[in-house]
Amino acid sequence: MVAAGAHRPGPLKQQNKAHKGGKHSGSSQRRAGGRVSVKAQPRRRLRDLSRVDRRHQALQLRRQRKEAVLAEKRSLGSRDGPPHLVVLVPLHSKAAAHDTLRLLQSQDSAVVCVDEGRAGDFALLCPRLKQRWRFVTAQAGDLHAVLDLAKVADSLLFILDPADGWDSAGEHCLSCLFAQGLPTYALAVPGGTDLPPKKRIDARKKLAKAIEKRFPEAKLFPLNTEQESSLLLRHLATQKQRHLSFRDRRAHLLAYAAEFVPGQESDLVGTLKVSGFVRGQTLDVNSLVHIVGHGDFQISQVDAPPDPLSLNPRVVKGQKRSQDMEVQDDSVNVTDEMEEDVKVLMKADPNKQESLQSEVVPDPMEGEQTWPTEEELQEAEASLKANRRVVKVPKGTSKYQAAWIVDDGEGGSEKDDDDDEDDDIDDDMMEEAVSQEGESSEEEEEPAEEECETMTVSECLRDDQYDEKVEEDEQMLERYKQERMDEMFPDEVDTPRDVPARVRFQKYRGLKSFRTSPWDPKENLPRDYARIFQFQNFSRTRKHLFRQIEKEETEGASVGWYVTLHVCNVPVSVMESFKEGKPLVLFSLLPHEQKMSVLNFLVRRHPSNSEPVKAKEELIFHCGFRRFRASPLFSQHTSADKHKLERFLRLDAALVVTVYAPITFPPASVLLFKQRSNGIHDLIATGSLLSVDPDRIVIKRLVLSGHPFKIFTKTAVVRYMFFNREDVMWFKPVELRTKWGRRGHIKEPLGTHGHMKCHFDGQLKSQDTVLLNLYKRVFPKWTYDPHVPEPVPWVRSDSALPVQEVEME
């Protein structure tokens, strides 16, 4: 027995480890006799390593990563790798881009090759440093050109104004670049020498403070002398490269030169010979290529012309090469030389070449029964006559309902005529219901028009002082009202008075629980689903493809080679846009990426846009390396198997956007634009590709509301939800709920005007509202269009964006 004053150990008492019994590890090794297990577990192996071995292993891994980074830096812009592609992006209308180009071209011991295709494009060769650069200037205000060049650029050089930084157009450009994926970048500030020294220091501090918010840990490079330009070049050559996953796994190139050869049948379609440096991955001649903004095409041949930007070019006889000479004067000789020395690397194999088929051609008779013979028809009629029975049914009963009515009496032959009349009445009623269903489905597909008619602004609100855009303003006002009503009363609709509710909502169903009730994803699919492709396991296919890219070596043009691709059946408009100065960017496609399927994007509303965006509106998508137009659906982002449709793109939550589009393997960024009437593209949402899944169930919910008329202990009389007795009986199995959390069901109809007695799990309040939820699966519209019109240049504000007002996104 323990004494009263004895010490008792508390919960923090030291607990020593128990002794581990059994054989020692040394005796177990001796007993094994040198035998080794067939497959050792990785964790066990790691645990068996000694402390010194583990330290050596970590050191080797760090050394391998460091060597990989150094090898990547050395290969970029070197003799064996592609030239270092630098894209100049002016972020201000007053930014001196020409001064920047002039300073970069004035490098000592460098050869400048001026491209004649685009103004402001040139290549810089430094044999002493064994480096070569290619500088491309993005046209100010051309959003598509900036985004296309950023897809393939090794570095972006942002040109800022020394006083104001960037303006509204520069802010819009930065928002799009950050959402798409920003490669390695540098900030340069040319000019500012005309300011007094004190004001120059204040402006630099002000600009640095604004840059910290948008570009944390970024260094600002002044660009006024040749020494400062050489420092900038050294920084561009030595900084660590950022990786964009959607381009690192695909071969891509920026066209250095292009030539169009018209076809035999038509001058509008022909072969496009595109020359450029291969980047990213090895280019296979049998794979498809995507010309950004123009579509998917096949390659017939890959040639290997001489490298126009070689660090050790061949000396042509009769010509002397000085250090300061420019290759611009010898462009004709170089082209002749290229024509003479072109070597065919590889030609496409028709048996291995990827097909351009993007859709499945559906068979209308697939899954249908064969046409019966005359003997089978006679047997069916005989069996129907033998099994036919005549019963008494209420007026208006259909064949399906009559089959369930039990009648013990035997009917006579004189009632056959009455049955035929009933059948005719039933057929007429079915035709009426189908016609009303067609009208209601049209109303259902275009709820915006229906709601717009009920909420049209009266003529008295118009003013004679309005401009010509008064109709657009009224439409925008209607959208704002609809968005506000959807926030206040989500999914609530008015029960129609002219059409029975059982006809208007016959495609909808009730669910016991939206979360747990089953819904077959293969049920009642639309015809468009017969045209798409679907993976048995998309994630497994994606992992297998990426593993092949990382481990297996494919045959083709290696990274850094200067090649000429013969792209087949290309429209002449591609060459015309290249002659106009637009960049020509090509991406090779992974297997299956030309095929159509259902893509789901996870996006969030961009804070710069506050206009309401309805579902099924036409939007412009920039998904990875693709551009297209489509009418998407919006749905909630949840982990359940069913996802509720959202009628508007919400500001406060991330939503999933669903469209028909070509398959793309994630990760890939996505930008959503909306085209104004004046042609400007507004950025409305940004995000990433979530999945390629046609089985994702998007459910549209409709809520019918009623009001308690008489309230008892647990029962109540509800009105204004339905307006006839038949509708009450039709929706009787569906569960009811109230806005204050009560649940119940319909017991029986009262009268003929839609009043009904309902039973609830508690007493209702007089101000409560009774709700009935109906659900229907919806699918996106097939409005995919790969041809996106060029946007009008972004309107720059008169006053530049003050740098102190630039905020982080």
mmCIF file of N, CA, C and O in Angstrom, residues 509 518-526 529 532-536 693-697 777 779:
data_model
loop_
_atom_site.group_PDB
_atom_site.id
_atom_site.type_symbol
_atom_site.label_atom_id
_atom_site.label_comp_id
_atom_site.label_asym_id
_atom_site.label_seq_id
_atom_site.Cartn_x
_atom_site.Cartn_y
_atom_site.Cartn_z
ATOM 1 N N ARG A 509 -35.546 15.479 -62.991
ATOM 2 C CA ARG A 509 -35.841 14.427 -62.022
ATOM 3 C C ARG A 509 -35.546 14.922 -60.617
ATOM 4 O O ARG A 509 -34.767 15.856 -60.422
ATOM 5 N N PRO A 518 -27.312 8.015 -56.901
ATOM 6 C CA PRO A 518 -26.532 7.600 -58.086
ATOM 7 C C PRO A 518 -27.034 8.282 -59.352
ATOM 8 O O PRO A 518 -28.217 8.621 -59.488
ATOM 9 N N TRP A 519 -26.099 8.462 -60.300
ATOM 10 C CA TRP A 519 -26.428 9.019 -61.617
ATOM 11 C C TRP A 519 -25.467 8.361 -62.610
ATOM 12 O O TRP A 519 -24.260 8.524 -62.512
ATOM 13 N N ASP A 520 -26.020 7.632 -63.559
ATOM 14 C CA ASP A 520 -25.209 6.903 -64.528
ATOM 15 C C ASP A 520 -24.603 7.893 -65.526
ATOM 16 O O ASP A 520 -25.332 8.604 -66.222
ATOM 17 N N PRO A 521 -23.254 7.954 -65.646
ATOM 18 C CA PRO A 521 -22.660 8.907 -66.589
ATOM 19 C C PRO A 521 -22.884 8.551 -68.049
ATOM 20 O O PRO A 521 -22.653 9.389 -68.921
ATOM 21 N N LYS A 522 -23.303 7.325 -68.352
ATOM 22 C CA LYS A 522 -23.534 6.914 -69.740
ATOM 23 C C LYS A 522 -24.999 7.018 -70.140
ATOM 24 O O LYS A 522 -25.394 6.548 -71.208
ATOM 25 N N GLU A 523 -25.819 7.637 -69.327
ATOM 26 C CA GLU A 523 -27.260 7.668 -69.559
ATOM 27 C C GLU A 523 -27.646 8.884 -70.402
ATOM 28 O O GLU A 523 -27.240 10.013 -70.116
ATOM 29 N N ASN A 524 -28.445 8.633 -71.452
ATOM 30 C CA ASN A 524 -29.017 9.703 -72.294
ATOM 31 C C ASN A 524 -27.950 10.686 -72.780
ATOM 32 O O ASN A 524 -28.053 11.899 -72.583
ATOM 33 N N LEU A 525 -26.924 10.152 -73.428
ATOM 34 C CA LEU A 525 -25.862 11.010 -73.954
ATOM 35 C C LEU A 525 -26.325 11.663 -75.256
ATOM 36 O O LEU A 525 -27.091 11.068 -76.023
ATOM 37 N N PRO A 526 -25.865 12.869 -75.552
ATOM 38 C CA PRO A 526 -26.254 13.525 -76.814
ATOM 39 C C PRO A 526 -25.516 12.925 -78.004
ATOM 40 O O PRO A 526 -24.567 12.150 -77.860
ATOM 41 N N TYR A 529 -21.654 13.207 -78.429
ATOM 42 C CA TYR A 529 -20.750 12.282 -77.740
ATOM 43 C C TYR A 529 -20.326 11.124 -78.634
ATOM 44 O O TYR A 529 -19.366 10.415 -78.317
ATOM 45 N N ILE A 532 -16.730 12.173 -80.303
ATOM 46 C CA ILE A 532 -15.532 12.451 -79.526
ATOM 47 C C ILE A 532 -14.787 11.166 -79.183
ATOM 48 O O ILE A 532 -15.317 10.062 -79.321
ATOM 49 N N PHE A 533 -13.556 11.339 -78.707
ATOM 50 C CA PHE A 533 -12.718 10.226 -78.241
ATOM 51 C C PHE A 533 -12.670 10.257 -76.716
ATOM 52 O O PHE A 533 -12.730 11.322 -76.103
ATOM 53 N N GLN A 534 -12.537 9.074 -76.134
ATOM 54 C CA GLN A 534 -12.474 8.965 -74.682
ATOM 55 C C GLN A 534 -11.418 7.932 -74.292
ATOM 56 O O GLN A 534 -11.297 6.881 -74.930
ATOM 57 N N PHE A 535 -10.660 8.255 -73.236
ATOM 58 C CA PHE A 535 -9.634 7.347 -72.735
ATOM 59 C C PHE A 535 -10.241 6.387 -71.724
ATOM 60 O O PHE A 535 -11.135 6.756 -70.953
ATOM 61 N N GLN A 536 -9.728 5.170 -71.742
ATOM 62 C CA GLN A 536 -10.151 4.219 -70.711
ATOM 63 C C GLN A 536 -9.614 4.635 -69.354
ATOM 64 O O GLN A 536 -10.301 4.524 -68.346
ATOM 65 N N ASP A 693 -12.222 14.608 -69.520
ATOM 66 C CA ASP A 693 -13.141 13.630 -68.932
ATOM 67 C C ASP A 693 -14.557 13.879 -69.443
ATOM 68 O O ASP A 693 -15.251 14.779 -68.948
ATOM 69 N N PRO A 694 -15.037 13.104 -70.442
ATOM 70 C CA PRO A 694 -16.433 13.259 -70.871
ATOM 71 C C PRO A 694 -17.442 12.762 -69.846
ATOM 72 O O PRO A 694 -18.634 13.082 -69.957
ATOM 73 N N ASP A 695 -17.000 11.979 -68.854
ATOM 74 C CA ASP A 695 -17.918 11.433 -67.859
ATOM 75 C C ASP A 695 -18.166 12.382 -66.688
ATOM 76 O O ASP A 695 -18.861 12.002 -65.737
ATOM 77 N N ARG A 696 -17.609 13.567 -66.723
ATOM 78 C CA ARG A 696 -17.867 14.531 -65.641
ATOM 79 C C ARG A 696 -19.310 15.006 -65.755
ATOM 80 O O ARG A 696 -19.719 15.595 -66.753
ATOM 81 N N ILE A 697 -20.084 14.772 -64.718
ATOM 82 C CA ILE A 697 -21.527 15.026 -64.743
ATOM 83 C C ILE A 697 -21.782 16.444 -64.242
ATOM 84 O O ILE A 697 -21.482 16.775 -63.090
ATOM 85 N N ARG A 777 -29.121 16.643 -66.279
ATOM 86 C CA ARG A 777 -27.743 16.732 -66.748
ATOM 87 C C ARG A 777 -27.696 17.567 -68.022
ATOM 88 O O ARG A 777 -28.537 17.421 -68.916
ATOM 89 N N PHE A 779 -25.065 19.372 -71.172
ATOM 90 C CA PHE A 779 -23.845 19.153 -71.940
ATOM 91 C C PHE A 779 -23.476 20.449 -72.662
ATOM 92 O O PHE A 779 -24.344 21.258 -72.985
#
